[in-house]
Amino acid sequence: MTTREVSFNLAGSVRNMGLPVAGTTIVLYDFWSTGRGLRRHYLTEQVTGAKGDFSFDVRKGIYSLEVIPNRDTRFARQSIETIKVGNNTTLTVQIKNGCLVSGKVRTASGEACADCELLFFGVEPEPVRATEAVAADGSFSISLPKGRYEVACRSLSSGLKRAGSNGAKKTSNTTFLSTTMTVLDVERDLRGEDLALPEMVPFKGTVTNPEGHPVADVKVTVRKTQPEEGLYAAEAALAGVCHTSKAGNFECFVEPGLYDVRLEPGPDSHLSERQVSSILVDQARSRTYSLGAGYRLAGCITFNGEPVKNALVTVHGAKTDSSVLTDDDGAYAFALSGGKYVLGVTAQPDSLARLPFRLLAPFSCELKLAEDTLRDISLVEGISVSGTVTDGSGNPRPGVHLSLFLDTGIGVDTTSGAQRALTFGITGDDGSYEFRVAPNKYWLVVNNQQSTAKAIETGDSDLQDDIQWHSGCMVDFDIVSEFDEPIANCQVICHSYAAGTDAGSELVQGSSNELGACRMSMPAGIYSFRFEPPAHGSFQPKMIRQLSVSSDVRRKVKLSPKSVAAQPSG
């Protein structure tokens, strides 16, 4: 019999000066692992009742809330990040009046820009995250706390699920991509604050088959070859997405520069997807992209006969690295060229799923594609592999990254990228971890260090396996101003210190939370650390060179204001 995972209650109330605030929208997000990091995932939303209350049933995990007050009030938007839920959790959200920011989004030539949304990232003093849809006439209005913001404009043709939307995808053959972040200082009401997009040029193309005939309904994704630096640009994940017309044409307006384009034909077209990199777009010109012959790889992902929606399905080959999410019927499909591939399936831990998907074992297999292939996959409930990661003295190691590789009989390679981890995890505050896997042989790796690889084998019963990470150290930074005020969203980049320089390979990257705290786990060694506060904030970057880490380290790092010369680093 399938065991249902324990759920908890994440509840609270919204108040202003002690009084309940009704009509406030509370948007709930959790985080999915993509194998290359976490992405924020929209779950659901509620509107507070007469007592200002809200309540969500959730699993154990980490969440964030976006607080959107009623538009008839002056209450400001608010974000609550990294809410750790391990039991029933209650929050009191205090909201306050904000500054009204309104205006229109316009093109460089002054025309109203619709079918887009604005992303607001609070640089200082509050790490607010807010999304605001732009009306058909290009107008917008939002109430924000006082502070400095970076603002991005994103085309809604990306089809991304957002709060208050039905998730419907646009199918236009025209879109735009602007990677410029506007800096906005909000100290009072800003009415008529028009936001202008930069000068753009059309990135045009025609997609054809091997015979030169146009191909319709090809999904076209345009991204900048060298993404803008900074935490907010990475979080915005800006891209231009559209579909080709019946004549095979598409158009994406972009700022002059180098771009990558990914072309994904429909699986019934018998063409293969294609990616072209570093295309110079400096003026209006059209290019033709020919897609080669391909095969359809499709199927359904189920568990006990029920479809598994939003499962992450990946294919990895010599020239292909692609992924899709299953639809409501559990279906997936790819259009690929012939060859050998590794097919992987991971059920996403949707907190509101009717089935306990977090208990399902990930799936992986090798296949050779030489014709249209139907591959249905029935996931199974996994065997639990759990334990605690401790140091040599038996103290728990929280926040340690673990990865699990399938044992293929040739050892494990964590450095070249030739082998992909089957699943990932991170230890909790008590150093505990847990994976759900099918009976098989695996390699368990700590902190991506190949030297820590440990062979394990699962059978028909749960496996308890504690790990002593002797070389592991925890490095905690408290990043503050000269007046000990916490600095949020400061990126911390760590390199091994090689031959008296800081030219070692990058090992770890983290960022400070709203309390200015950043925790990193790493093996003992000598490192250099670079502290990069938000580019448009009030503080200068700082460097700490040749810091010896032989045990746990806690250090306060003070950043200098931009108006004062930077102090020598320690």
Short mmCIF file of C-alpha atoms in Angstrom, two decimals, residues 54-515:
data_model
loop_
_atom_site.label_atom_id
_atom_site.label_comp_id
_atom_site.label_asym_id
_atom_site.label_seq_id
_atom_site.Cartn_x
_atom_site.Cartn_y
_atom_site.Cartn_z
CA PHE A 54 -4.80 32.40 5.09
CA SER A 55 -3.90 28.71 5.26
CA PHE A 56 -2.07 26.25 2.97
CA ASP A 57 -1.50 22.51 3.36
CA VAL A 58 2.10 21.84 2.40
CA ARG A 59 4.80 19.16 2.68
CA LYS A 60 8.11 19.58 4.44
CA GLY A 61 10.21 22.02 2.46
CA ILE A 62 11.18 25.62 1.75
CA TYR A 63 8.64 28.17 0.52
CA SER A 64 8.21 31.83 -0.26
CA LEU A 65 5.16 34.07 -0.16
CA GLU A 66 4.26 37.09 -2.26
CA VAL A 67 1.83 39.43 -0.51
CA ILE A 68 -0.35 41.47 -2.91
CA PRO A 69 -2.71 43.91 -1.12
CA ASN A 70 -6.03 45.00 -2.57
CA ARG A 71 -5.50 47.65 -5.25
CA ASP A 72 -8.01 49.96 -3.54
CA THR A 73 -5.58 50.38 -0.64
CA ARG A 74 -2.18 52.05 -0.32
CA PHE A 75 -0.62 48.97 1.25
CA ALA A 76 2.74 48.01 -0.24
CA ARG A 77 3.77 44.72 -1.82
CA GLN A 78 5.81 42.40 0.35
CA SER A 79 7.86 39.21 -0.03
CA ILE A 80 8.66 36.59 2.57
CA GLU A 81 11.53 34.38 1.46
CA THR A 82 12.97 31.02 2.63
CA ILE A 83 10.17 29.88 4.91
CA LYS A 84 11.35 26.52 6.27
CA VAL A 85 8.46 24.17 7.02
CA GLY A 86 9.19 21.07 9.11
CA ASN A 87 6.01 21.21 11.19
CA ASN A 88 2.88 23.34 11.42
CA THR A 89 4.02 26.93 10.84
CA THR A 90 2.23 30.18 11.69
CA LEU A 91 3.17 33.63 10.38
CA THR A 92 1.95 37.14 11.10
CA VAL A 93 2.46 39.41 8.10
CA GLN A 94 2.64 43.09 8.98
CA ILE A 95 1.95 45.31 5.97
CA LYS A 96 2.35 49.06 5.73
CA ASN A 97 1.55 51.89 3.39
CA GLY A 98 3.74 52.19 0.32
CA CYS A 99 4.45 54.56 -2.52
CA LEU A 100 2.28 54.43 -5.61
CA VAL A 101 4.25 53.93 -8.83
CA SER A 102 2.28 54.28 -12.05
CA GLY A 103 2.92 55.05 -15.68
CA LYS A 104 3.25 53.36 -19.05
CA VAL A 105 5.71 51.00 -20.67
CA ARG A 106 6.79 52.40 -24.01
CA THR A 107 9.07 51.44 -26.83
CA ALA A 108 12.06 53.63 -27.68
CA SER A 109 9.91 55.36 -30.30
CA GLY A 110 7.22 56.20 -27.73
CA GLU A 111 4.59 53.58 -28.60
CA ALA A 112 2.73 51.81 -25.79
CA CYS A 113 4.03 48.30 -25.09
CA ALA A 114 1.41 45.73 -24.08
CA ASP A 115 1.38 41.95 -23.63
CA CYS A 116 4.19 42.15 -21.08
CA GLU A 117 4.80 42.29 -17.35
CA LEU A 118 7.16 44.17 -15.06
CA LEU A 119 9.42 42.43 -12.57
CA PHE A 120 10.46 44.50 -9.54
CA PHE A 121 13.51 43.43 -7.51
CA GLY A 122 14.12 45.28 -4.26
CA VAL A 123 17.83 46.18 -4.11
CA GLU A 124 17.64 47.92 -0.72
CA PRO A 125 16.55 48.16 2.00
CA GLU A 126 14.00 45.34 1.53
CA PRO A 127 14.45 42.29 -0.76
CA VAL A 128 10.98 42.65 -2.31
CA ARG A 129 9.96 40.55 -5.31
CA ALA A 130 6.89 41.77 -7.20
CA THR A 131 5.33 41.07 -10.60
CA GLU A 132 2.85 43.45 -12.21
CA ALA A 133 0.96 42.85 -15.46
CA VAL A 134 0.87 45.69 -17.99
CA ALA A 135 -2.54 46.67 -19.37
CA ALA A 136 -3.47 46.67 -23.05
CA ASP A 137 -2.63 50.39 -23.30
CA GLY A 138 0.80 49.86 -21.71
CA SER A 139 -0.22 51.27 -18.33
CA PHE A 140 0.71 49.85 -14.91
CA SER A 141 0.21 50.75 -11.26
CA ILE A 142 1.82 49.21 -8.18
CA SER A 143 2.39 50.15 -4.52
CA LEU A 144 5.92 49.47 -3.26
CA PRO A 145 7.87 50.08 -0.04
CA LYS A 146 10.36 52.93 -0.16
CA GLY A 147 13.68 51.85 -1.58
CA ARG A 148 15.70 51.19 -4.71
CA TYR A 149 14.55 48.68 -7.33
CA GLU A 150 15.78 47.04 -10.48
CA VAL A 151 12.95 46.64 -12.98
CA ALA A 152 12.81 44.22 -15.89
CA CYS A 153 10.20 44.00 -18.62
CA ARG A 154 9.28 40.51 -19.81
CA SER A 155 7.15 39.56 -22.77
CA LEU A 156 4.21 37.35 -21.84
CA SER A 157 4.75 35.25 -24.96
CA SER A 158 7.15 33.24 -22.75
CA GLY A 159 4.08 31.38 -21.50
CA LEU A 160 5.40 31.37 -17.92
CA LYS A 161 2.92 30.69 -15.16
CA ARG A 162 2.48 33.74 -12.99
CA ALA A 163 0.28 34.75 -10.08
CA GLY A 164 -3.30 35.40 -11.11
CA SER A 165 -2.89 33.96 -14.63
CA ASN A 166 -4.35 30.86 -16.21
CA GLY A 167 -0.97 29.87 -17.60
CA ALA A 168 -2.18 30.09 -21.22
CA LYS A 169 0.70 30.25 -23.69
CA LYS A 170 0.85 32.79 -26.46
CA THR A 171 1.33 31.56 -30.00
CA SER A 172 2.31 34.81 -31.71
CA ASN A 173 5.16 34.72 -34.22
CA THR A 174 6.48 38.04 -32.84
CA THR A 175 7.95 38.79 -29.42
CA PHE A 176 10.66 40.89 -27.78
CA LEU A 177 13.57 40.39 -25.41
CA SER A 178 14.97 43.24 -23.34
CA THR A 179 17.73 42.39 -20.88
CA THR A 180 18.25 45.95 -19.66
CA MET A 181 17.31 46.44 -16.01
CA THR A 182 15.95 49.90 -15.16
CA VAL A 183 16.97 51.38 -11.80
CA LEU A 184 14.08 53.02 -9.93
CA ASP A 185 14.38 55.02 -6.69
CA VAL A 186 11.08 55.08 -4.83
CA GLU A 187 10.98 57.65 -2.03
CA ARG A 188 7.52 59.07 -2.74
CA ASP A 189 4.61 58.54 -5.11
CA LEU A 190 5.78 58.37 -8.71
CA ARG A 191 2.87 59.08 -11.05
CA GLY A 192 3.44 59.13 -14.77
CA GLU A 193 6.72 57.22 -14.34
CA ASP A 194 7.00 55.92 -17.88
CA LEU A 195 9.47 53.10 -18.47
CA ALA A 196 11.09 53.11 -21.91
CA LEU A 197 12.52 50.02 -23.54
CA PRO A 198 15.94 50.46 -25.17
CA GLU A 199 16.46 50.74 -28.92
CA MET A 200 15.86 47.34 -30.51
CA VAL A 201 16.43 45.67 -33.84
CA PRO A 202 14.41 42.78 -35.29
CA PHE A 203 15.92 39.31 -35.08
CA LYS A 204 14.10 37.67 -37.98
CA GLY A 205 14.23 34.15 -39.27
CA THR A 206 12.59 31.51 -41.43
CA VAL A 207 12.58 27.85 -40.43
CA THR A 208 12.56 25.21 -43.18
CA ASN A 209 12.75 21.45 -43.49
CA PRO A 210 15.58 19.67 -45.42
CA GLU A 211 13.67 20.21 -48.68
CA GLY A 212 13.53 23.96 -48.08
CA HIS A 213 9.80 24.11 -47.27
CA PRO A 214 8.68 26.38 -44.41
CA VAL A 215 7.80 24.78 -41.09
CA ALA A 216 4.98 26.23 -38.98
CA ASP A 217 4.50 26.18 -35.22
CA VAL A 218 8.16 25.76 -34.33
CA LYS A 219 8.84 27.03 -30.83
CA VAL A 220 11.59 29.66 -31.01
CA THR A 221 13.48 30.65 -27.86
CA VAL A 222 15.97 33.54 -28.04
CA ARG A 223 18.43 34.21 -25.21
CA LYS A 224 21.44 36.45 -24.89
CA THR A 225 24.69 34.52 -25.43
CA GLN A 226 26.36 36.18 -22.45
CA PRO A 227 23.57 36.82 -19.92
CA GLU A 228 23.62 40.03 -17.93
CA GLU A 229 25.57 39.67 -14.70
CA GLY A 230 23.88 40.00 -11.35
CA LEU A 231 21.53 38.06 -9.11
CA TYR A 232 18.38 39.76 -10.38
CA ALA A 233 19.14 39.19 -14.06
CA ALA A 234 19.70 35.50 -13.36
CA GLU A 235 16.47 35.30 -11.36
CA ALA A 236 14.47 37.01 -14.10
CA ALA A 237 15.69 34.40 -16.65
CA LEU A 238 14.68 36.65 -19.53
CA ALA A 239 14.03 35.07 -22.92
CA GLY A 240 12.01 35.82 -26.02
CA VAL A 241 9.65 33.00 -26.99
CA CYS A 242 7.40 32.78 -30.04
CA HIS A 243 6.23 30.29 -32.69
CA THR A 244 6.76 30.32 -36.43
CA SER A 245 3.91 31.31 -38.73
CA LYS A 246 2.51 29.22 -41.58
CA ALA A 247 5.26 30.70 -43.75
CA GLY A 248 7.87 29.52 -41.20
CA ASN A 249 8.66 33.08 -40.12
CA PHE A 250 9.40 34.47 -36.66
CA GLU A 251 10.54 37.82 -35.32
CA CYS A 252 12.02 38.80 -31.96
CA PHE A 253 12.99 42.41 -31.24
CA VAL A 254 16.27 42.51 -29.27
CA GLU A 255 18.99 44.93 -28.23
CA PRO A 256 22.03 44.72 -30.53
CA GLY A 257 24.35 41.90 -29.45
CA LEU A 258 25.05 38.18 -29.60
CA TYR A 259 22.16 35.74 -29.17
CA ASP A 260 21.45 32.02 -29.05
CA VAL A 261 18.33 30.61 -30.67
CA ARG A 262 16.72 27.28 -29.92
CA LEU A 263 14.24 25.79 -32.41
CA GLU A 264 11.86 23.10 -31.22
CA PRO A 265 9.54 21.65 -33.88
CA GLY A 266 6.38 19.81 -33.01
CA PRO A 267 7.03 16.10 -32.42
CA ASP A 268 4.71 15.14 -35.31
CA SER A 269 6.85 17.03 -37.83
CA HIS A 270 9.58 14.34 -37.93
CA LEU A 271 12.21 17.04 -37.65
CA SER A 272 14.84 17.40 -34.93
CA GLU A 273 15.31 20.38 -32.65
CA ARG A 274 18.30 22.64 -33.23
CA GLN A 275 20.31 25.25 -31.32
CA VAL A 276 22.47 27.93 -32.93
CA SER A 277 24.81 30.00 -30.75
CA SER A 278 26.44 33.43 -30.88
CA ILE A 279 24.39 34.98 -33.66
CA LEU A 280 25.28 38.64 -34.18
CA VAL A 281 22.16 40.80 -34.35
CA ASP A 282 23.16 44.39 -35.11
CA GLN A 283 20.63 45.36 -37.76
CA ALA A 284 17.44 44.11 -39.36
CA ARG A 285 18.28 41.03 -41.38
CA SER A 286 16.62 37.66 -41.85
CA ARG A 287 18.29 34.25 -41.65
CA THR A 288 17.11 30.81 -42.71
CA TYR A 289 17.43 27.89 -40.32
CA SER A 290 17.09 24.38 -41.71
CA LEU A 291 15.99 21.55 -39.43
CA GLY A 292 17.22 18.04 -40.10
CA ALA A 293 15.20 14.85 -40.09
CA GLY A 294 14.22 13.59 -36.67
CA TYR A 295 12.19 11.05 -34.78
CA ARG A 296 9.43 11.34 -32.27
CA LEU A 297 10.14 10.18 -28.74
CA ALA A 298 6.94 10.29 -26.74
CA GLY A 299 5.03 8.57 -23.99
CA CYS A 300 3.17 8.95 -20.72
CA ILE A 301 4.49 9.02 -17.16
CA THR A 302 2.21 7.26 -14.67
CA PHE A 303 2.14 5.97 -11.11
CA ASN A 304 -0.30 3.21 -10.17
CA GLY A 305 -2.13 3.91 -13.42
CA GLU A 306 -2.56 7.63 -12.64
CA PRO A 307 -0.85 10.29 -14.81
CA VAL A 308 2.02 12.19 -13.20
CA LYS A 309 1.82 15.82 -14.29
CA ASN A 310 4.72 18.30 -14.19
CA ALA A 311 7.28 15.49 -14.08
CA LEU A 312 10.65 16.65 -15.39
CA VAL A 313 11.65 14.52 -18.39
CA THR A 314 15.18 14.98 -19.74
CA VAL A 315 17.12 13.59 -22.69
CA HIS A 316 20.89 13.87 -22.90
CA GLY A 317 22.95 12.93 -25.94
CA ALA A 318 26.17 13.87 -27.68
CA LYS A 319 24.62 17.01 -29.20
CA THR A 320 21.36 17.32 -27.29
CA ASP A 321 20.43 18.36 -23.79
CA SER A 322 16.69 18.91 -23.63
CA SER A 323 13.89 18.77 -21.08
CA VAL A 324 10.11 19.08 -20.89
CA LEU A 325 7.44 18.90 -18.19
CA THR A 326 4.61 16.40 -18.58
CA ASP A 327 1.14 17.80 -19.15
CA ASP A 328 -2.02 17.10 -17.14
CA ASP A 329 -2.28 13.67 -18.80
CA GLY A 330 1.32 12.80 -17.93
CA ALA A 331 2.34 13.02 -21.60
CA TYR A 332 5.74 14.14 -22.91
CA ALA A 333 7.23 14.37 -26.40
CA PHE A 334 10.56 15.24 -28.05
CA ALA A 335 11.69 15.70 -31.64
CA LEU A 336 15.26 14.37 -31.84
CA SER A 337 17.81 13.25 -34.36
CA GLY A 338 18.84 9.60 -34.34
CA GLY A 339 21.43 8.41 -31.85
CA LYS A 340 22.03 7.28 -28.30
CA TYR A 341 20.39 9.10 -25.40
CA VAL A 342 19.95 8.90 -21.65
CA LEU A 343 16.30 9.40 -20.72
CA GLY A 344 15.56 10.58 -17.20
CA VAL A 345 12.33 11.22 -15.28
CA THR A 346 11.94 12.99 -11.94
CA ALA A 347 8.58 13.65 -10.33
CA GLN A 348 8.47 17.18 -9.02
CA PRO A 349 7.52 17.52 -5.33
CA ASP A 350 4.33 19.51 -5.88
CA SER A 351 3.02 20.33 -2.42
CA LEU A 352 -0.59 20.22 -3.58
CA ALA A 353 -0.38 17.04 -5.65
CA ARG A 354 -3.03 14.42 -4.96
CA LEU A 355 -0.37 11.73 -5.26
CA PRO A 356 2.69 11.74 -2.99
CA PHE A 357 5.09 12.37 -5.89
CA ARG A 358 7.98 13.14 -3.58
CA LEU A 359 8.02 9.46 -2.62
CA LEU A 360 8.53 8.29 -6.21
CA ALA A 361 11.89 7.01 -7.37
CA PRO A 362 13.60 8.84 -10.27
CA PHE A 363 13.91 6.85 -13.48
CA SER A 364 16.83 6.61 -15.91
CA CYS A 365 17.59 4.46 -18.92
CA GLU A 366 19.69 4.44 -22.09
CA LEU A 367 17.97 4.18 -25.47
CA LYS A 368 18.94 4.24 -29.13
CA LEU A 369 16.65 6.31 -31.30
CA ALA A 370 16.43 5.05 -34.88
CA GLU A 371 12.69 5.41 -35.47
CA ASP A 372 9.62 6.94 -33.86
CA THR A 373 9.56 5.55 -30.34
CA LEU A 374 6.75 5.32 -27.81
CA ARG A 375 8.13 4.91 -24.31
CA ASP A 376 5.59 4.85 -21.50
CA ILE A 377 7.13 4.86 -18.03
CA SER A 378 5.48 3.72 -14.83
CA LEU A 379 7.21 5.24 -11.82
CA VAL A 380 7.45 3.29 -8.59
CA GLU A 381 7.53 4.29 -4.97
CA GLY A 382 11.16 4.55 -3.96
CA ILE A 383 13.16 2.86 -1.26
CA SER A 384 14.29 5.40 1.32
CA VAL A 385 18.02 6.11 1.52
CA SER A 386 18.49 8.40 4.50
CA GLY A 387 21.03 9.36 7.11
CA THR A 388 22.95 12.20 8.68
CA VAL A 389 26.08 13.98 7.48
CA THR A 390 28.45 14.78 10.34
CA ASP A 391 31.99 16.04 10.76
CA GLY A 392 34.81 14.03 12.32
CA SER A 393 33.56 14.95 15.81
CA GLY A 394 30.02 13.80 15.13
CA ASN A 395 28.53 17.29 14.75
CA PRO A 396 25.77 17.56 12.12
CA ARG A 397 26.59 19.34 8.85
CA PRO A 398 23.59 21.42 7.66
CA GLY A 399 23.29 22.76 4.12
CA VAL A 400 25.60 20.17 2.56
CA HIS A 401 24.83 19.33 -1.08
CA LEU A 402 24.54 15.64 -2.00
CA SER A 403 24.16 13.98 -5.38
CA LEU A 404 23.26 10.44 -6.29
CA PHE A 405 24.70 8.79 -9.43
CA LEU A 406 23.62 5.50 -10.95
CA ASP A 407 26.42 2.91 -10.77
CA THR A 408 27.05 1.86 -14.38
CA GLY A 409 30.04 -0.31 -13.50
CA ILE A 410 32.70 2.16 -14.64
CA GLY A 411 33.06 4.26 -11.50
CA VAL A 412 31.78 7.79 -11.11
CA ASP A 413 32.91 11.05 -12.73
CA THR A 414 31.67 14.24 -11.09
CA THR A 415 34.00 16.68 -12.84
CA SER A 416 33.78 16.31 -16.63
CA GLY A 417 30.00 16.51 -16.95
CA ALA A 418 29.89 13.25 -18.92
CA GLN A 419 27.84 11.63 -16.14
CA ARG A 420 24.65 13.19 -14.87
CA ALA A 421 23.48 12.84 -11.30
CA LEU A 422 20.21 10.99 -10.97
CA THR A 423 18.95 13.26 -8.22
CA PHE A 424 20.15 15.95 -5.83
CA GLY A 425 19.58 16.85 -2.19
CA ILE A 426 20.73 19.10 0.63
CA THR A 427 21.02 18.32 4.33
CA GLY A 428 18.63 19.93 6.79
CA ASP A 429 19.43 21.90 9.93
CA ASP A 430 20.11 18.61 11.74
CA GLY A 431 22.39 17.32 8.97
CA SER A 432 19.80 14.81 7.77
CA TYR A 433 19.14 13.82 4.16
CA GLU A 434 16.80 11.47 2.31
CA PHE A 435 16.51 10.13 -1.23
CA ARG A 436 13.85 7.87 -2.75
CA VAL A 437 15.28 5.44 -5.30
CA ALA A 438 14.56 2.12 -6.98
CA PRO A 439 16.54 -0.99 -5.93
CA ASN A 440 19.94 -0.72 -7.63
CA LYS A 441 23.57 0.24 -7.14
CA TYR A 442 24.48 3.91 -6.73
CA TRP A 443 27.28 6.34 -5.90
CA LEU A 444 26.54 8.89 -3.18
CA VAL A 445 28.72 12.02 -3.50
CA VAL A 446 29.16 14.84 -0.98
CA ASN A 447 29.58 18.42 -2.18
CA ASN A 448 30.43 17.19 -5.71
CA GLN A 449 33.81 15.97 -4.45
CA GLN A 450 34.70 12.82 -6.34
CA SER A 451 36.94 11.72 -3.45
CA THR A 452 33.86 11.39 -1.22
CA ALA A 453 32.02 9.01 -3.59
CA LYS A 454 30.53 6.16 -1.59
CA ALA A 455 29.09 3.01 -3.17
CA ILE A 456 25.64 1.99 -1.87
CA GLU A 457 23.20 -0.68 -2.91
CA THR A 458 19.48 -0.64 -2.21
CA GLY A 459 17.25 -3.67 -1.93
CA ASP A 460 13.66 -4.12 -0.85
CA SER A 461 13.92 -2.30 2.46
CA ASP A 462 14.88 1.21 3.52
CA LEU A 463 18.57 1.96 3.93
CA GLN A 464 20.12 4.04 6.72
CA ASP A 465 23.56 5.35 5.81
CA ASP A 466 25.27 8.00 7.94
CA ILE A 467 28.19 9.88 6.40
CA GLN A 468 31.22 11.40 8.09
CA TRP A 469 32.57 14.26 5.99
CA HIS A 470 35.97 14.69 7.61
CA SER A 471 37.26 17.42 5.29
CA GLY A 472 34.02 19.42 5.31
CA CYS A 473 33.82 22.89 6.82
CA MET A 474 30.97 25.36 7.20
CA VAL A 475 31.74 28.98 6.36
CA ASP A 476 29.22 31.54 7.63
CA PHE A 477 29.39 35.18 6.57
CA ASP A 478 27.37 37.97 8.14
CA ILE A 479 27.40 40.70 5.48
CA VAL A 480 26.63 44.12 6.92
CA SER A 481 27.15 47.84 6.42
CA GLU A 482 29.51 49.94 8.51
CA PHE A 483 26.58 50.45 10.88
CA ASP A 484 25.96 46.69 11.17
CA GLU A 485 22.81 46.82 9.01
CA PRO A 486 22.33 43.54 7.12
CA ILE A 487 22.91 43.57 3.36
CA ALA A 488 20.66 41.17 1.47
CA ASN A 489 21.19 39.67 -1.98
CA CYS A 490 24.97 40.00 -1.87
CA GLN A 491 26.53 37.31 -4.05
CA VAL A 492 29.47 35.45 -2.50
CA ILE A 493 31.75 33.75 -5.01
CA CYS A 494 34.44 31.38 -3.75
CA HIS A 495 37.57 30.22 -5.57
CA SER A 496 40.36 27.92 -4.48
CA TYR A 497 43.49 29.98 -3.92
CA ALA A 498 46.05 28.64 -6.40
CA ALA A 499 49.77 29.45 -6.47
CA GLY A 500 49.41 32.74 -4.64
CA THR A 501 46.67 34.00 -6.96
CA ASP A 502 42.91 33.83 -7.00
CA ALA A 503 42.88 32.10 -10.38
CA GLY A 504 41.60 28.79 -9.06
CA SER A 505 38.44 27.27 -10.47
CA GLU A 506 35.15 28.54 -9.07
CA LEU A 507 33.82 26.21 -6.38
CA VAL A 508 30.87 27.76 -4.61
CA GLN A 509 28.45 30.59 -5.17
CA GLY A 510 25.84 31.76 -2.70
CA SER A 511 23.96 34.90 -1.71
CA SER A 512 23.01 36.56 1.55
CA ASN A 513 19.45 36.40 2.85
CA GLU A 514 17.36 39.23 4.29
CA LEU A 515 19.44 39.01 7.50
#
